XYZ file of C-alpha atoms in Angstrom:
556
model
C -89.236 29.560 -47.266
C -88.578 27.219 -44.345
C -89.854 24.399 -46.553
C -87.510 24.841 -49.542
C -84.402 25.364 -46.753
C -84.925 22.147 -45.427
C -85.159 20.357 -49.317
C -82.173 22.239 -49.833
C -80.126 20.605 -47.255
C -81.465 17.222 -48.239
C -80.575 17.896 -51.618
C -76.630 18.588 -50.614
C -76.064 16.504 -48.425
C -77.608 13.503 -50.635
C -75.405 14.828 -53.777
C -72.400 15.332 -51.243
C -72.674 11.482 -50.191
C -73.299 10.376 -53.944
C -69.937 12.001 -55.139
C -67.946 10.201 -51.951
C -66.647 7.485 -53.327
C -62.989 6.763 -51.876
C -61.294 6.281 -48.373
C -59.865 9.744 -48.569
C -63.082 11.886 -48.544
C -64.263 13.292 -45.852
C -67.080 11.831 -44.021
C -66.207 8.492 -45.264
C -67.115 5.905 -42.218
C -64.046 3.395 -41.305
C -65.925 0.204 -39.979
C -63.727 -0.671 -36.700
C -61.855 -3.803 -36.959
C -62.777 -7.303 -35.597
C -61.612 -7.204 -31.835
C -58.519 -9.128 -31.313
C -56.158 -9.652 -28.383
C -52.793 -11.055 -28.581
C -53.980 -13.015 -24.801
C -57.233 -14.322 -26.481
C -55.333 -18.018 -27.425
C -52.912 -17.776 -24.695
C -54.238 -15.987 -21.367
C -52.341 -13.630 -19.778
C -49.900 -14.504 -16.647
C -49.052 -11.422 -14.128
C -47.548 -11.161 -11.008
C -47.805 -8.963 -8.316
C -48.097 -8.464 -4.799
C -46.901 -10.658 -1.899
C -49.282 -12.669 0.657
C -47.084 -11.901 4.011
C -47.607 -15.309 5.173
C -46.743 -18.919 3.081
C -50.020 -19.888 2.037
C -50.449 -23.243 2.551
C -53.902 -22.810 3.169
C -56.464 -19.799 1.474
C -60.377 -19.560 1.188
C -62.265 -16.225 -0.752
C -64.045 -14.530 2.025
C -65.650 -12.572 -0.274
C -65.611 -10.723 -3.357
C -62.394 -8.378 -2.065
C -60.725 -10.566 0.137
C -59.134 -13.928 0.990
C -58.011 -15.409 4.182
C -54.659 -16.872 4.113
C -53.578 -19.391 6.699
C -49.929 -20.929 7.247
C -48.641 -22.455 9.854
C -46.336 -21.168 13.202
C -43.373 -20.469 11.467
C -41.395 -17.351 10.315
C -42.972 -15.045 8.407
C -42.390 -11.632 6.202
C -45.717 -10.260 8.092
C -45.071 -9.384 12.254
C -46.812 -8.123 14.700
C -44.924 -5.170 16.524
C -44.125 -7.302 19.128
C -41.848 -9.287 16.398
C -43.784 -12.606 16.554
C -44.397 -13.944 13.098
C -48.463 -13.790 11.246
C -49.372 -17.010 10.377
C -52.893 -15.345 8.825
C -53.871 -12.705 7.042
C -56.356 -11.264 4.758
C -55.479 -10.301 1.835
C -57.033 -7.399 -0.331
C -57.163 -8.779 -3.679
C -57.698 -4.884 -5.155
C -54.705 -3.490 -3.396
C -52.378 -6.382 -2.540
C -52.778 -5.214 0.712
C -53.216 -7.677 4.379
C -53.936 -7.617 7.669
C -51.995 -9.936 9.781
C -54.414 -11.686 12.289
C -53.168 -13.211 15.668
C -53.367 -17.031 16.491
C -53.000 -18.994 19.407
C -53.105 -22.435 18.097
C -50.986 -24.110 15.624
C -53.192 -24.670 11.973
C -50.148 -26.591 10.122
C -52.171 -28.761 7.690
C -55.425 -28.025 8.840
C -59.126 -28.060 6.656
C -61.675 -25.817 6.480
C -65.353 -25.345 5.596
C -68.134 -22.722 5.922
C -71.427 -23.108 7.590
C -74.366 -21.976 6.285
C -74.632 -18.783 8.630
C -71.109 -17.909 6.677
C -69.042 -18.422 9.077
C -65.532 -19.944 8.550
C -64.617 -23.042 10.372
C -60.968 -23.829 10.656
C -60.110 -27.711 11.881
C -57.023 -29.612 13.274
C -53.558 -28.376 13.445
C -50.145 -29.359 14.463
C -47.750 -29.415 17.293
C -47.067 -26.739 19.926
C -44.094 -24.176 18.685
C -42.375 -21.880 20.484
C -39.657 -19.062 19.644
C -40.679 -16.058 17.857
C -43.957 -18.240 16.072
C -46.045 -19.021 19.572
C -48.399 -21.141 19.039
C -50.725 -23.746 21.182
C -50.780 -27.316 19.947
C -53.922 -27.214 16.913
C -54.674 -30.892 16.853
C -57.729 -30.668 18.247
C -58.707 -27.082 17.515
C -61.706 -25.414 16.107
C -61.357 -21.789 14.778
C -64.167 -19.717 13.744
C -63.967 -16.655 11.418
C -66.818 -14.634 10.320
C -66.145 -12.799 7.151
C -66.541 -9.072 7.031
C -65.772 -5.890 5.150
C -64.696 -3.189 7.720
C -61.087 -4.709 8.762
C -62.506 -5.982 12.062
C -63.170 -9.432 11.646
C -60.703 -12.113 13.921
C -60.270 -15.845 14.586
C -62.583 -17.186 17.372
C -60.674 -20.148 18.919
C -62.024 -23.633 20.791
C -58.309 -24.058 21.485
C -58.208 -27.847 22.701
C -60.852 -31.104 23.086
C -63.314 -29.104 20.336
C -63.155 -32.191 18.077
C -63.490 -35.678 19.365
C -60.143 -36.994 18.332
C -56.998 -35.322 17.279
C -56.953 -34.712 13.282
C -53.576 -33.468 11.125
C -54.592 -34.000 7.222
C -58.285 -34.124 8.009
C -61.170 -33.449 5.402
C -63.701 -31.192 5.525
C -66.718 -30.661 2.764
C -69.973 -28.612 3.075
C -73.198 -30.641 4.059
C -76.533 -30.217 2.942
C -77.476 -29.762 6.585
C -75.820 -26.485 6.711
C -72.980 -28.003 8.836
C -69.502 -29.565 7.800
C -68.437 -33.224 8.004
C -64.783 -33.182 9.524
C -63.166 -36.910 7.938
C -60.098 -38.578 8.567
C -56.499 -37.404 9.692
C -53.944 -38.661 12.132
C -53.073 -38.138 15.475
C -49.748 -36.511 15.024
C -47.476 -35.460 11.895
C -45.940 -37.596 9.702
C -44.666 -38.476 6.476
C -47.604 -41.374 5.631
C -49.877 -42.415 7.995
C -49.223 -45.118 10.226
C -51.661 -47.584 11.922
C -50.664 -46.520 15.363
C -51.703 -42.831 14.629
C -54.282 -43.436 11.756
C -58.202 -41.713 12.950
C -60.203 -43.919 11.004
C -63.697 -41.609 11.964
C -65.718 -38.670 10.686
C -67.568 -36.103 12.993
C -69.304 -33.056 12.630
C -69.221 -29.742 13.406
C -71.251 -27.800 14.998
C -70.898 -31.521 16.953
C -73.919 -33.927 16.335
C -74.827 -36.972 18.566
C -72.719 -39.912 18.163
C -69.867 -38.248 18.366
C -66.642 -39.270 16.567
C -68.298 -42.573 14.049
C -65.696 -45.613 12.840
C -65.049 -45.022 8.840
C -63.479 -48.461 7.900
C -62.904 -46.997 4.713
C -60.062 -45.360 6.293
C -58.721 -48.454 7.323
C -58.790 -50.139 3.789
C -56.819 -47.489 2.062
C -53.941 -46.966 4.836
C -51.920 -46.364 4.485
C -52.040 -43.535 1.644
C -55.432 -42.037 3.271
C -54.939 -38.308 4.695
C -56.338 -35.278 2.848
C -59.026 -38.057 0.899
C -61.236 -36.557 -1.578
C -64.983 -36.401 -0.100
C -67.655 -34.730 -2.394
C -71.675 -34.239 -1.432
C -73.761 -35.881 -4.093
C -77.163 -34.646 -5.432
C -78.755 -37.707 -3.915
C -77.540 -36.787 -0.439
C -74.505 -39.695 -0.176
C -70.897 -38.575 0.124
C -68.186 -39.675 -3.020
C -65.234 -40.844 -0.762
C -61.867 -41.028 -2.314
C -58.273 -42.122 -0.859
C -55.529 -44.248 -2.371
C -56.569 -46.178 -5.505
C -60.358 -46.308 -4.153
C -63.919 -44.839 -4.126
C -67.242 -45.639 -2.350
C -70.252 -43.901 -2.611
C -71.232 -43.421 1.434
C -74.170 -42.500 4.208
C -72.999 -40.544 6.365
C -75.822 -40.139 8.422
C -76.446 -44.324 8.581
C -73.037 -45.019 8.632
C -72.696 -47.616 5.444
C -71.247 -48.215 2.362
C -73.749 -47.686 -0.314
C -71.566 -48.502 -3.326
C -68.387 -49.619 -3.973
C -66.411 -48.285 -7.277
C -63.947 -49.874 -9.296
C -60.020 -48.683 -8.508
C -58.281 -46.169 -10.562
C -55.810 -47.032 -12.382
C -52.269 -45.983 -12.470
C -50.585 -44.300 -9.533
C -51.399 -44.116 -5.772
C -53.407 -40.597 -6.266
C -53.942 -39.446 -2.338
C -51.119 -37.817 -0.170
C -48.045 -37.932 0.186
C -48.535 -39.090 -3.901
C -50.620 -36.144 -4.243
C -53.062 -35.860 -7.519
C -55.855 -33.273 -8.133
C -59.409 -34.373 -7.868
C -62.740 -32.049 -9.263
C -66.367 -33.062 -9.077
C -67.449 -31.336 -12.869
C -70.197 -29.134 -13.407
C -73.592 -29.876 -12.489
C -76.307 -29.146 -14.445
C -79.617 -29.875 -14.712
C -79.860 -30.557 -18.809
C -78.865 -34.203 -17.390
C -80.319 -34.103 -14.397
C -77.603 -33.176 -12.312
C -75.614 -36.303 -12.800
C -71.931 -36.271 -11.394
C -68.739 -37.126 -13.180
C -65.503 -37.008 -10.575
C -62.327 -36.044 -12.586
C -58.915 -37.345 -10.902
C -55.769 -36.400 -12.060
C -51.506 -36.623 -11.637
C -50.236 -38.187 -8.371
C -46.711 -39.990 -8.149
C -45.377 -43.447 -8.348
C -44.024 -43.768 -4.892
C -42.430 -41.943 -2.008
C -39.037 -41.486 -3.482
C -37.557 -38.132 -3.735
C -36.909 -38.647 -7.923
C -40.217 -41.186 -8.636
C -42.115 -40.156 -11.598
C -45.089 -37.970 -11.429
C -48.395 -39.643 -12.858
C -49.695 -38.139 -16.435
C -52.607 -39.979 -16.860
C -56.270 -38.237 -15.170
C -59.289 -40.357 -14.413
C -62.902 -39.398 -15.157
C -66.078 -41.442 -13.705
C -69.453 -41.152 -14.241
C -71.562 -41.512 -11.113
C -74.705 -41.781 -13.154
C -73.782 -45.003 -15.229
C -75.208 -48.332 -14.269
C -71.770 -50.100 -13.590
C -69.256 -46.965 -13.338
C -65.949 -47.028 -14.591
C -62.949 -45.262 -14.816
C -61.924 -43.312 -18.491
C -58.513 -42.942 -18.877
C -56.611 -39.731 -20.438
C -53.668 -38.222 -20.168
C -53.004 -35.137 -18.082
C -50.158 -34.026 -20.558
C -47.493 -33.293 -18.481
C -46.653 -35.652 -15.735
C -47.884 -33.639 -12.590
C -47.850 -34.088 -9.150
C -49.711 -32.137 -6.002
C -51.979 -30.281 -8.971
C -54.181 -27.545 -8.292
C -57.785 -27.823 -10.369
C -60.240 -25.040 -10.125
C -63.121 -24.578 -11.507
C -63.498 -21.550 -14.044
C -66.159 -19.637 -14.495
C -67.411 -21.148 -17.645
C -67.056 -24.517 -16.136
C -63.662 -25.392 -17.340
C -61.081 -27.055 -15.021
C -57.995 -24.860 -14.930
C -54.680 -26.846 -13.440
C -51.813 -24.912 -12.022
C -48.638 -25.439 -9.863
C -47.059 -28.796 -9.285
C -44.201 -30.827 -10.340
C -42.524 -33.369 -12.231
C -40.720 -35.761 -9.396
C -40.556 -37.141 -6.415
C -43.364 -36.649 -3.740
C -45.137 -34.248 -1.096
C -42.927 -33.300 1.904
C -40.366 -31.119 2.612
C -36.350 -30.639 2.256
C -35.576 -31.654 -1.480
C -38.540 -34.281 -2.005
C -40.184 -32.736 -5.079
C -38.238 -31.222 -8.375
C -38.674 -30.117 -11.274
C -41.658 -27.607 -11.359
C -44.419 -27.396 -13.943
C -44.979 -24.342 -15.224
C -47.398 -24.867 -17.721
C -51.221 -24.082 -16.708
C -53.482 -26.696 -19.165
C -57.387 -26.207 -19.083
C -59.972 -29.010 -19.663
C -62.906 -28.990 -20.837
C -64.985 -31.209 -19.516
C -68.088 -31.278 -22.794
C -65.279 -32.048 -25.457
C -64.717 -35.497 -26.868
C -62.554 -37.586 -25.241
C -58.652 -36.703 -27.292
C -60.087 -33.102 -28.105
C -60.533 -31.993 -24.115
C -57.212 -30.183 -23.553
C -56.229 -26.564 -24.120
C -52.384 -26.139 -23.982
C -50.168 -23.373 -25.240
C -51.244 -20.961 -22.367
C -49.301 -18.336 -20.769
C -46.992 -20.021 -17.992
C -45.492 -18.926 -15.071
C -41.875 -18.866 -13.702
C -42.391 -19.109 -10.086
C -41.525 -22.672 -8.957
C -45.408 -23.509 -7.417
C -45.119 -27.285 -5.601
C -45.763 -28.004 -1.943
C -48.145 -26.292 -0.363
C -48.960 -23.800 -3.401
C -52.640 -22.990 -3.608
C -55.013 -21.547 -6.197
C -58.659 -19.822 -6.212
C -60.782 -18.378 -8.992
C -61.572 -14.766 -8.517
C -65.440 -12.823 -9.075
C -63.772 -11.054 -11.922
C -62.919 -14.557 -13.810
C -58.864 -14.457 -12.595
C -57.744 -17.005 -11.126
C -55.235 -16.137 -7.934
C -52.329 -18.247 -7.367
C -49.943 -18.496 -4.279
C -47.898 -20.160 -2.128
C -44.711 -22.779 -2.111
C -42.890 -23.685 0.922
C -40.978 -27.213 0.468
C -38.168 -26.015 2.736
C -38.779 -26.490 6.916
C -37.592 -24.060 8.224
C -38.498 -21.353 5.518
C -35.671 -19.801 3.507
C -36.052 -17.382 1.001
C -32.954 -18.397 -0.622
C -33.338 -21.847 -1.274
C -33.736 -23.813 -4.820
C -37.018 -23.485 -4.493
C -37.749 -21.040 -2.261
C -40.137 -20.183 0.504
C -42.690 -17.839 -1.959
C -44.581 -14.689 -0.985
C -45.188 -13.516 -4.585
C -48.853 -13.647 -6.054
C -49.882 -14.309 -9.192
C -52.813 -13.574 -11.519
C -53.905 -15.912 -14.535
C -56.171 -14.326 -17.138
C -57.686 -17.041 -18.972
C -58.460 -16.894 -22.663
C -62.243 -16.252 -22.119
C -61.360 -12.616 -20.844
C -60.173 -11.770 -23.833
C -62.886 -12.748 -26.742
C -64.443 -10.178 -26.344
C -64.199 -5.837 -26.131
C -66.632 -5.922 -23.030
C -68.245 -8.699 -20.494
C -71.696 -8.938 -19.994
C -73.113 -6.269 -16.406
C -75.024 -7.901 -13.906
C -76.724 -6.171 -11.309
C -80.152 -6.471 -8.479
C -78.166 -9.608 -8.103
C -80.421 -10.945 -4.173
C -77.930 -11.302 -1.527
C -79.483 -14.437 -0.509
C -82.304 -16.457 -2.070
C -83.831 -19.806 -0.594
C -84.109 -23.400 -2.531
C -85.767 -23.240 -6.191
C -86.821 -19.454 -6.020
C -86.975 -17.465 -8.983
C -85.737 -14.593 -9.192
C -84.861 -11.792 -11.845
C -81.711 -9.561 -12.497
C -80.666 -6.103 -14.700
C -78.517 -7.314 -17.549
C -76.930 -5.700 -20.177
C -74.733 -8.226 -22.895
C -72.300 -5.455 -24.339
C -71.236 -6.274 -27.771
C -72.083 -9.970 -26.771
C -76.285 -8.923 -27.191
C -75.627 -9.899 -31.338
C -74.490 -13.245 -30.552
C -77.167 -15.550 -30.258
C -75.911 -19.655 -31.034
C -72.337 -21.127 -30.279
C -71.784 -24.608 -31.394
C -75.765 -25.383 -31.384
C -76.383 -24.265 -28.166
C -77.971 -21.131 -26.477
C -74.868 -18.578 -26.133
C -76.290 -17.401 -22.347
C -75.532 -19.487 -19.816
C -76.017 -18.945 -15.618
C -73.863 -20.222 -13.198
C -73.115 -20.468 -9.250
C -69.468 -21.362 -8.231
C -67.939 -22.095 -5.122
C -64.189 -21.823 -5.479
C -63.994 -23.766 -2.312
C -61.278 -24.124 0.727
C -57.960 -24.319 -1.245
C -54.551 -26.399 0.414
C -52.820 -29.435 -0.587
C -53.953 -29.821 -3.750
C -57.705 -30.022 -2.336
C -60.340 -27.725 -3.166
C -62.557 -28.590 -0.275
C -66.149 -27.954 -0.796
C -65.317 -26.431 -4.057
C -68.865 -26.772 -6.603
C -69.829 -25.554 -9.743
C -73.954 -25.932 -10.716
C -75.629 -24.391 -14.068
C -78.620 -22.724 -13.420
C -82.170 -22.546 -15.168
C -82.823 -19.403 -16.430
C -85.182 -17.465 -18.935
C -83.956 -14.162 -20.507
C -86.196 -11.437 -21.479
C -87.328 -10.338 -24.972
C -85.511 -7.422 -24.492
C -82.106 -9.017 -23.622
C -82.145 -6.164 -20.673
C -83.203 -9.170 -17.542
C -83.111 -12.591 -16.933
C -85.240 -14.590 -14.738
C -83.029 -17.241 -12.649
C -83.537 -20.323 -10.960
C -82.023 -21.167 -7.598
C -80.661 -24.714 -7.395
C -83.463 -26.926 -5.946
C -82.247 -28.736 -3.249
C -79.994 -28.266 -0.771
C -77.991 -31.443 -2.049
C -77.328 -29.379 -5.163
C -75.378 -27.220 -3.627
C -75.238 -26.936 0.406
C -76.208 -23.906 2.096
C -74.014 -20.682 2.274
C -72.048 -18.322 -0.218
C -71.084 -19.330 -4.236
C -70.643 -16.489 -6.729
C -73.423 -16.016 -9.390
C -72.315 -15.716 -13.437
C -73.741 -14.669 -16.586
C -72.241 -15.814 -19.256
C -72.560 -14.752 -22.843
C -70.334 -17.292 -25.652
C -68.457 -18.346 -23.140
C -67.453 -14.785 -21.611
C -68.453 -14.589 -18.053
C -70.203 -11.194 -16.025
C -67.879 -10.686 -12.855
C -69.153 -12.830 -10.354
C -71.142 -11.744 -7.609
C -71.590 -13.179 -4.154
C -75.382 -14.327 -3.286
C -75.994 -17.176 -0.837
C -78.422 -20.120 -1.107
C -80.510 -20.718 2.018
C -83.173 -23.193 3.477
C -84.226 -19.775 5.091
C -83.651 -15.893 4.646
C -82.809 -15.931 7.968
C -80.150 -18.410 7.758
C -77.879 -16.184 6.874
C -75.902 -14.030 10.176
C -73.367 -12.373 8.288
C-alpha cells in the first residue's frame, strides 16, 4: 500500500499547486523585493562618542583601536592627579579611552611605524607648564608598541634623539623597514623662516650620515613644513612642498627628476591642500598617479580657499599636471583612501588659512568622493550625507576595517574653549559610505595569515553572500583584493597612507581565493595594512595582516 500512499500525495499536492493561481492562496511564494537602502546614494553620517583629547594627531593601531595624540594643553580626559591627557586610545567598539601619560610636548609632531610594528612618534613643541606638564618635544622620539590587553605606553628618547630640532616634520614608511624623518623647523611659527628653516632628512632607527642637506627645502621656503613625501615602486621618494615636486634618492642624496609646478594656489602649509598617492595596481604595472587638491590663496584670515585638485602621472614620459576642480573651494582637506580605492575628502573650510584664533571660516560640510578610474568631468560623487560639526584645523580622518571612515578633531582656538565659534571638538563621527549599503550582506573573510613575506601566495575561506551571483561590473571581474594602509593622520597629511590591488585567483567553488602578496618591498614597505575582498564594489571588513622581508620581522 506504501506505494499507492506516496502517488497519492504526489497526486494532491500537484492538483493543489495547479488550482493556485492568485496572491491570496495559500502557499503562494512572494519573491522578496530588490534590496534597497535609503543610504545606498547618499551614505550615512553618525555621531557618537567623544575622543577625550583634541586630536590633532591619530593613527589605527589596530583593528579596535586608535591612538590619539594632542598636544600639552587642557583636556576633557585627566589623570587623578588633575593634569590634562594629551593621548589616548580610543576603542572604536565602545567609544571608550585610556588616557596615556607624556613627558614631552608632541604639538605638531609626525609619525610612522617600523616594520617590527612599532609606533614612532617625532618632534614636538615647546616646554609647558601648569596643569599640562610637559618637556620640550623638539627633538623627541616616542615609541609605542601596539597591543590588545590595555597595557601598552609611550617609550620616550626625551631630548637629542633626532639630529636637529623638527616642528612640522615629515615622516613616510621606507622600504628598509625604517622611517625617513624630512623637514621641519627649529621652533613654532606661523611660516617658516630662513633663520629656523631644517633643510635635512634623517632616519630613524638613526643611519650613518646623520642629519643629510635637502636643498629642496630651501627652494620652496618658505611654504615648506608638513611637505608631501611618498615611496615610489622604483625605490625614489615623490617630494612635494609649495608649488613643486621632484622625484628624489634618498639614499644618494640627488635629485632624480624634476616635475613641472602645479598650478593654482600655494598647496603646502600654512595654505594647506590634501595630497593622495592613488591606488596601485599591478594591471599597469604599478604606475603612480599623485592627486593634489584645495589649498588657499594666501595667509590672510578671509583669502579664498583653492577649488581646483591636481592629478600627475609619474609613469608618463614628460609628466604633467591635469587640472579639475575639487567642487567646493576647500582648504586643510582630509583624503583617505576607501576601501574600494576611492578617495573620500572630509573636514576643511572655505577661507582664510591654517593657524589659530579666527584664521579659517566658513566650514565645509560636504564629504565628496573621487574616483580615481572615471573620465576626467565624470570623477566626482556629490550629494552625500554631510556633517554639522565645524571640522578645520587640526581635524583628522581614518578609514576603519569595517569600511567606516572615523572622523575627529578641530581645535582653531589656543587656548581651547569649548564655547567658541568654532569650538574646541571632542565629538566623533562615523561616515558610512554608499558602498555599505548596495548590498543585504558583505562578502566573510577568514584564515586571513597574520603576516606573509614578499610575493607569497597564499589562500583564504571566503564566502560572497548574495554577492556569489554577481559575476561582471562594467566589463571587469566583480572580485577584487586589496591591502590598505590608512596611514598616520594630522594636518591634512596622511603620512605613509597606501593603497595596492592585489593578484588573486578565486576558486571554482567561489568558497577560497588564492592571493598574492605585493612583490617588493617598494610596493608597499614593511609592517601592518588591512587586507579586503571586495565583491561589485562592496568590501569584506578588513583585516590586519603584515607584509614582511621575514616572518620574523614582525615583534608585536
Amino acid at each position: 500500500m506504501k506505494p499507492l500512499l506516496s502517488l497519492s500525495v504526489v497526486a494532491a499536492v500537484s492538483c493543489t499547486m495547479a488550482q493556485i493561481t492568485t496572491n491570496e492562496a495559500p502557499f503562494f511564494w512572494v519573491q522578496p523585493p530588490p534590496f534597497s537602502s535609503p543610504y545606498s546614494a547618499t551614505g550615512r553620517m553618525e555621531e557618537y562618542g567623544r575622543t577625550g583629547v583634541a586630536a590633532m594627531h591619530a593613527v589605527l593601531l589596530n583593528e579596535k583601536t586608535i591612538l590619539i595624540i594632542d598636544k600639552a594643553e587642557w583636556n576633557e580626559a585627566q589623570f587623578d592627579s588633575g593634569q590634562s591627557a594629551f593621548s589616548v586610545v580610543f576603542d572604536i567598539e565602545t567609544s571608550d579611552y585610556r588616557a596615556l601619560p607624556l613627558q614631552t610636548n608632541t604639538f605638531c609632531s609626525a609619525g610612522g611605524f617600523l616594520s617590527n610594528g612599532t609606533l614612532i612618534s617625532t618632534g614636538g613643541g615647546e616646554k609647558r607648564g601648569r596643569t599640562w606638564k610637559a618637556e620640550a618635544g623638539w627633538q623627541s622620539i616616542r615609541h609605542f608598541t601596539p597591543c590588545t590587553d590595555a597595557t601598552c605606553e609611550w617609550h620616550e628618547y626625551t631630548t637629542g634623539a633626532m639630529r636637529n630640532n623638527r616642528w612640522y616634520p615629515t615622516v613616510e614608511q621606507l622600504p628598509e623597514g625604517d622611517i625617513i624623518i624630512v623637514g621641519g623647523s627649529t621652533k613654532g611659527t606661523a611660516v617658516n623662516r630662513e633663520e629656523i628653516n631644517v633643510p635635512s632628512y634623517e632616519f630613524w632607527p638613526p643611519r650613518e650620515g646623520g642629519e643629510i642637506h635637502l636643498p629642496f627645502l630651501v627652494e620652496t621656503m618658505p611654504f615648506n613644513l608638513y611637505p608631501f613625501v611618498f615611496v615610489l615602486p622604483d625605490g625614489h621618494l615623490f617630494m612635494f612642498a609649495n608649488h613643486e615636486s621632484i622625484i628624489f634618492d634618498y639614499n644618494n642624496n640627488r635629485v632624480v627628476k624634476r616635475l613641472p609646478a602645479i598650478p593654482g594656489a600655494t598647496r603646502t602649509y600654512p595654505l594647506t591642500s590634501g595630497a593622495v598617492m592613488l591606488p596601485l595596481d599591478p594591471a599597469n604595472n604599478y604606475t603612480v598617479e599623485i592627486l593634489i587638491c584645495g589649498g588657499s590663496e594666501k595667509m590672510k584670515n578671509n583669502s579664498k580657499a583653492d577649488a581646483t585638485c591636481g592629478r600627475i602621472n609619474l609613469g608618463d614620459e614628460s609628466p604633467t599636471w591635469e587640472m579639475d576642480t575639487f567642487v567646493y573651494p576647500r582648504l586643510m582637506p582630509d583624503g583617505v583612501l576607501l576601501p574600494d580605492g576611492s578617495v573620500l575628502w572630509v573636514n576643511g573650510c572655505q577661507r582664510g588659512w591654517a593657524g589659530y584664533n579666527r584664521r579659517n571660516h566658513d566650514p565645509t560640510f560636504n564629504p565628496i568622493i573621487y574616483t580615481p578610474e572615471h573620465k576626467h568631468g565624470e570623477r566626482w560623487t556629490t550629494g552625500l550625507a554631510n556633517t554639522t560639526i565645524a571640522r578645520m584645523y587640526h581635524s583628522v580622518a581614518l578609514t576603519l576595517p569595517d569600511g567606516r571612515v572615523w572622523i575627529a578633531g578641530s581645535n582653531n582656538v589656543d587656548p581651547p574653549d569649548v564655547l567658541a565659534e568654532y569650538p574646541t571638538e571632542f565629538r566623533v563621527e562615523y561616515f558610512s559610505p554608499p558602498y555599505l549599503f548596495k548590498h543585504p550582506t558583505k562578502p566573510l573573510v577568514s584564515n586571513v595569515p597574520r603576516v606573509v613575506v614578499y610575493g607569497q601566495r597564499f589562500e583564504i575561506q571566503l564566502n560572497l553572500g548574495t554577492c556569489e551571483a554577481v559575476e561582471e561590473e562594467k566589463g571587469r571581474s566583480a572580485i577584487k583584493v586589496a591591502l590598505l594602509r590608512p596611514g598616520f593622520s594630522t594636518h591634512s597629511m596622511h603620512m605613509s597612507q597606501r593603497y595596492v590591488v592585489l593578484r588573486h585567483t578565486l576558486a571554482d567553488d567561489n568558497q577560497s581565493i588564492e592571493i598574492e602578496a605585493p612583490p617588493r618591498a617598494t610596493i608597499f614597505p614593511p609592517g601592518a595594512g588591512f587586507l579586503y575582498v571586495l565583491c561589485g564594489g562592496v568590501p569584506s571588513v578588513g583585516v590586519e595582516m603584515f607584509v614582511e622581508k621575514d616572518l620574523q620581522d614582525l615583534a608585536i
